[in-house]
Coordinates of N, CA, C and O in Angstrom, one line a residue:
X1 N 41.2 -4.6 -29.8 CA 40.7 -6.0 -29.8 C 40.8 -6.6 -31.2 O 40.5 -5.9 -32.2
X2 N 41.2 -7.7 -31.2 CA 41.4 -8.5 -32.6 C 39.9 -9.2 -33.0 O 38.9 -8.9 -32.4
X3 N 39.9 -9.8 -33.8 CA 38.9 -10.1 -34.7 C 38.7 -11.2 -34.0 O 37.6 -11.2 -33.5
X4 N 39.9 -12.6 -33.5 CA 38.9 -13.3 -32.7 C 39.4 -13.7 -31.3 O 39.8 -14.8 -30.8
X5 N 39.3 -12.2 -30.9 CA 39.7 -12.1 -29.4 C 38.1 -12.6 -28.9 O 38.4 -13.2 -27.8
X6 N 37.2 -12.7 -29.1 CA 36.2 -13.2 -28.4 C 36.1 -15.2 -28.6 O 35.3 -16.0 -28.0
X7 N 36.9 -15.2 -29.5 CA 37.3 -16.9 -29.3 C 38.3 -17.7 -28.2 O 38.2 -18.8 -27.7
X8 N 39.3 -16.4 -28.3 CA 40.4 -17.4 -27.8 C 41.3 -16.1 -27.1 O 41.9 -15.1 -27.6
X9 N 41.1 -16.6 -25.5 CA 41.3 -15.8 -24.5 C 43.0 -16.0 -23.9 O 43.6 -17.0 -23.6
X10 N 43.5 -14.7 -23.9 CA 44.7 -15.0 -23.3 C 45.1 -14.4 -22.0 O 46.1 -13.7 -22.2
X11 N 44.9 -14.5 -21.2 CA 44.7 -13.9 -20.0 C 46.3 -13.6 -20.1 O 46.4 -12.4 -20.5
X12 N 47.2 -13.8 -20.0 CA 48.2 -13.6 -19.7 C 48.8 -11.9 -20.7 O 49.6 -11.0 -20.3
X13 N 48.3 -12.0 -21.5 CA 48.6 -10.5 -22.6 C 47.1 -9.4 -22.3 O 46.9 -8.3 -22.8
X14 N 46.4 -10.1 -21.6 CA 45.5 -8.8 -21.4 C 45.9 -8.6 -20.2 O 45.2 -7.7 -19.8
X15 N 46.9 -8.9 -19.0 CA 47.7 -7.9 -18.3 C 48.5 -7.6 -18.6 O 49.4 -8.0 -17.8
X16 N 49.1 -7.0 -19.6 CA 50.3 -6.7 -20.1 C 50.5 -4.8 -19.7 O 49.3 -4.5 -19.4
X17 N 51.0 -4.0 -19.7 CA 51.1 -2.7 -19.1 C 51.6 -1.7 -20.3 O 52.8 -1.8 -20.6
X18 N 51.1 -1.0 -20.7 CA 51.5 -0.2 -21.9 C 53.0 1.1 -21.3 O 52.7 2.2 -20.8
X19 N 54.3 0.6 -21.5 CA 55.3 1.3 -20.8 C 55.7 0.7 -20.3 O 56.9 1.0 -20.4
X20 N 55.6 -0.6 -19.5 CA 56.8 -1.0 -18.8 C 56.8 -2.6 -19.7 O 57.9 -3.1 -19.8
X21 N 55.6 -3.5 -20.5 CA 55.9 -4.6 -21.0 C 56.0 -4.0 -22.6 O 56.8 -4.6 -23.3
X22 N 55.3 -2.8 -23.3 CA 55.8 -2.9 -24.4 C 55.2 -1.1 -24.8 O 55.1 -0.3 -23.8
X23 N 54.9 -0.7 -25.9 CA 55.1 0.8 -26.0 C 54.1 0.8 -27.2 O 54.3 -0.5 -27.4
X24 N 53.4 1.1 -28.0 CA 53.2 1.4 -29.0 C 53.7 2.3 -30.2 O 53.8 3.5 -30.0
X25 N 54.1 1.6 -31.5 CA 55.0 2.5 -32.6 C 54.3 1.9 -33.5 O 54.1 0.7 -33.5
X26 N 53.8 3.3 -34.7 CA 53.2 3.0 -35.7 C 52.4 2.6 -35.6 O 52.0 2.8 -36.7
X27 N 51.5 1.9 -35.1 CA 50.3 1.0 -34.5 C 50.8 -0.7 -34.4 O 50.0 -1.6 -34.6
X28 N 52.4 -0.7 -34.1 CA 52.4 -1.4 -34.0 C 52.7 -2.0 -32.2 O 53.1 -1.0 -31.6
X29 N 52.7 -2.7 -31.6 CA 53.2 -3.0 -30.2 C 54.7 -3.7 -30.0 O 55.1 -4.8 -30.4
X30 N 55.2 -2.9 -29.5 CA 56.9 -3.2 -29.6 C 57.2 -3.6 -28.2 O 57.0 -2.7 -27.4
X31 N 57.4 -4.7 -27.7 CA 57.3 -5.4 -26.2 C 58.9 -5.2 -26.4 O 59.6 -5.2 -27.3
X32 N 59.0 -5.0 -24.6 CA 60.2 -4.2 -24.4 C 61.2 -5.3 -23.6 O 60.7 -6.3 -23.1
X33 N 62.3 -5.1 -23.4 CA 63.7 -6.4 -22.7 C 62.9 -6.8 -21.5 O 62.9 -8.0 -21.4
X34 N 62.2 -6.2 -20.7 CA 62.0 -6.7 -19.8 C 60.7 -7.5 -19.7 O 60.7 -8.4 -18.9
X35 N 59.6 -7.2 -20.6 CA 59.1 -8.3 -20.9 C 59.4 -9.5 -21.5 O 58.9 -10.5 -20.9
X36 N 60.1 -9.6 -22.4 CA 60.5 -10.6 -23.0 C 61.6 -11.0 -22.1 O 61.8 -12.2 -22.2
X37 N 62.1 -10.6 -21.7 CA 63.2 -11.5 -20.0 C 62.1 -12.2 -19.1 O 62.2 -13.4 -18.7
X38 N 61.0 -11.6 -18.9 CA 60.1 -12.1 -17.8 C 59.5 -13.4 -18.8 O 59.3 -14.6 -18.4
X39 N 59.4 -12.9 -19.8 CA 58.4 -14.3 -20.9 C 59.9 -15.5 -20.2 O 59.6 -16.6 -19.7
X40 N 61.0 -15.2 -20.4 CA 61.5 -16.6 -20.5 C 62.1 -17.6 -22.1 O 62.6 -18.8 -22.1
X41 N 61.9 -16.9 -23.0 CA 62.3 -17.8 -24.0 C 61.9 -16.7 -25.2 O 61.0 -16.0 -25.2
X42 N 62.9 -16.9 -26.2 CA 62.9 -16.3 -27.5 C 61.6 -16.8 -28.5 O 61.2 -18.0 -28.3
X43 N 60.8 -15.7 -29.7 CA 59.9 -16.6 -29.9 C 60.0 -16.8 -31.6 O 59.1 -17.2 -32.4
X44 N 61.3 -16.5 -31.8 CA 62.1 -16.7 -33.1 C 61.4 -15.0 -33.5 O 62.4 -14.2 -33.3
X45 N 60.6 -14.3 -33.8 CA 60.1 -13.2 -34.4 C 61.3 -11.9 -34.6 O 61.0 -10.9 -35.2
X46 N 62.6 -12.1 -33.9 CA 63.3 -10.9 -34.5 C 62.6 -9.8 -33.5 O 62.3 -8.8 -34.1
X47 N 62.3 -9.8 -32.2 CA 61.7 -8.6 -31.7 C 63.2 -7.8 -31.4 O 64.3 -8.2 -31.1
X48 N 62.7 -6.5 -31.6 CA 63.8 -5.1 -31.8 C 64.8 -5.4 -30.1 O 66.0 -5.5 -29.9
X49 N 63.7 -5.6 -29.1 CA 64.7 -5.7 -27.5 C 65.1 -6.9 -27.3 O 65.8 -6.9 -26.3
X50 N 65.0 -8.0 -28.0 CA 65.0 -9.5 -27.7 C 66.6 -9.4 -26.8 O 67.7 -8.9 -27.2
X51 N 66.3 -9.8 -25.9 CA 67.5 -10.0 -24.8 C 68.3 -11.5 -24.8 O 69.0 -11.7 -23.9
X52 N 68.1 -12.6 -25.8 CA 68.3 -13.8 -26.1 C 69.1 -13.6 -27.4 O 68.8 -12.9 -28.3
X53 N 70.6 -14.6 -27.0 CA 71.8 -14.4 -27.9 C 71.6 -16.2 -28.1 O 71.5 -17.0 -27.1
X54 N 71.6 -16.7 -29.5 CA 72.0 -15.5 -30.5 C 70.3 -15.3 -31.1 O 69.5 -16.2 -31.4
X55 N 70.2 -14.1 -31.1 CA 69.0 -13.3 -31.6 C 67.6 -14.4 -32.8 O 68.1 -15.1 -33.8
X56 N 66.4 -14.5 -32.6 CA 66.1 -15.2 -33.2 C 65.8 -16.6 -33.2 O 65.4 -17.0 -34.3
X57 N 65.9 -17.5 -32.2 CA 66.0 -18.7 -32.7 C 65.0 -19.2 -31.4 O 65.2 -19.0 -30.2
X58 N 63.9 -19.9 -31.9 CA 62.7 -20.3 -31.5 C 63.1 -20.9 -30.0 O 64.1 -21.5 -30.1
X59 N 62.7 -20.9 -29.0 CA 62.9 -21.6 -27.9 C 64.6 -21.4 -26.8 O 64.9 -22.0 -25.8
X60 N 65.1 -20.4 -27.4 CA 66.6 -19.8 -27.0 C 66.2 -19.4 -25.8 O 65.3 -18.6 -25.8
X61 N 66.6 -20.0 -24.5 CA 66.7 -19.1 -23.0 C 68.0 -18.3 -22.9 O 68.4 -17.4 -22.1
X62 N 68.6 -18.9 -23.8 CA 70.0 -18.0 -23.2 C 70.3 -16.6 -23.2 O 70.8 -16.4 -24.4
X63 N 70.3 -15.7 -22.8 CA 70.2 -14.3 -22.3 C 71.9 -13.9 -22.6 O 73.0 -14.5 -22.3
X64 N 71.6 -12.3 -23.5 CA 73.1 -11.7 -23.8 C 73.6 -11.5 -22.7 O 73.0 -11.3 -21.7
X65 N 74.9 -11.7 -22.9 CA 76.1 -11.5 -21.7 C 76.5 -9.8 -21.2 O 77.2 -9.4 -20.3
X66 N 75.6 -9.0 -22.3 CA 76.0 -7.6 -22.2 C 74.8 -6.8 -22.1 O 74.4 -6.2 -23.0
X67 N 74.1 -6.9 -20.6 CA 72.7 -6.1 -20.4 C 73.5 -5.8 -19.5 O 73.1 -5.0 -18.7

């Protein structure tokens, strides 16, 4: 729980599934292609699975040609 998870509710990431939307590494949360296919749009952050060519760029739907 974050510091102001009791402010501002996101219902949509407290169902998120640890293994199939993202994994934990380092303590960090590494959300995985198929979540981010289901999200629908790139969110510029450089995520390691990002399935959106070309990699990076805020609001990108377009999906690599090579999954």
């Amino acid at each position: 729980m974050g510091y102001f998870d009791d402010l501002f509710s996101d219902k949509f990431e407290d169902e998120l599934i640890e293994g199939e939307d993202f994994y934990m590494e380092n303590g960090y949360r590494v959300m995985t292609e198929k979540y981010l296919t289901k999200r629908g749009y790139c969110c510029a952050n450089g995520c390691r699975h990002c399935p959106y060519w070309p990699k990076a760029q805020k609001g990108n739907t377009n999906l690599r040609k090579n999954r």
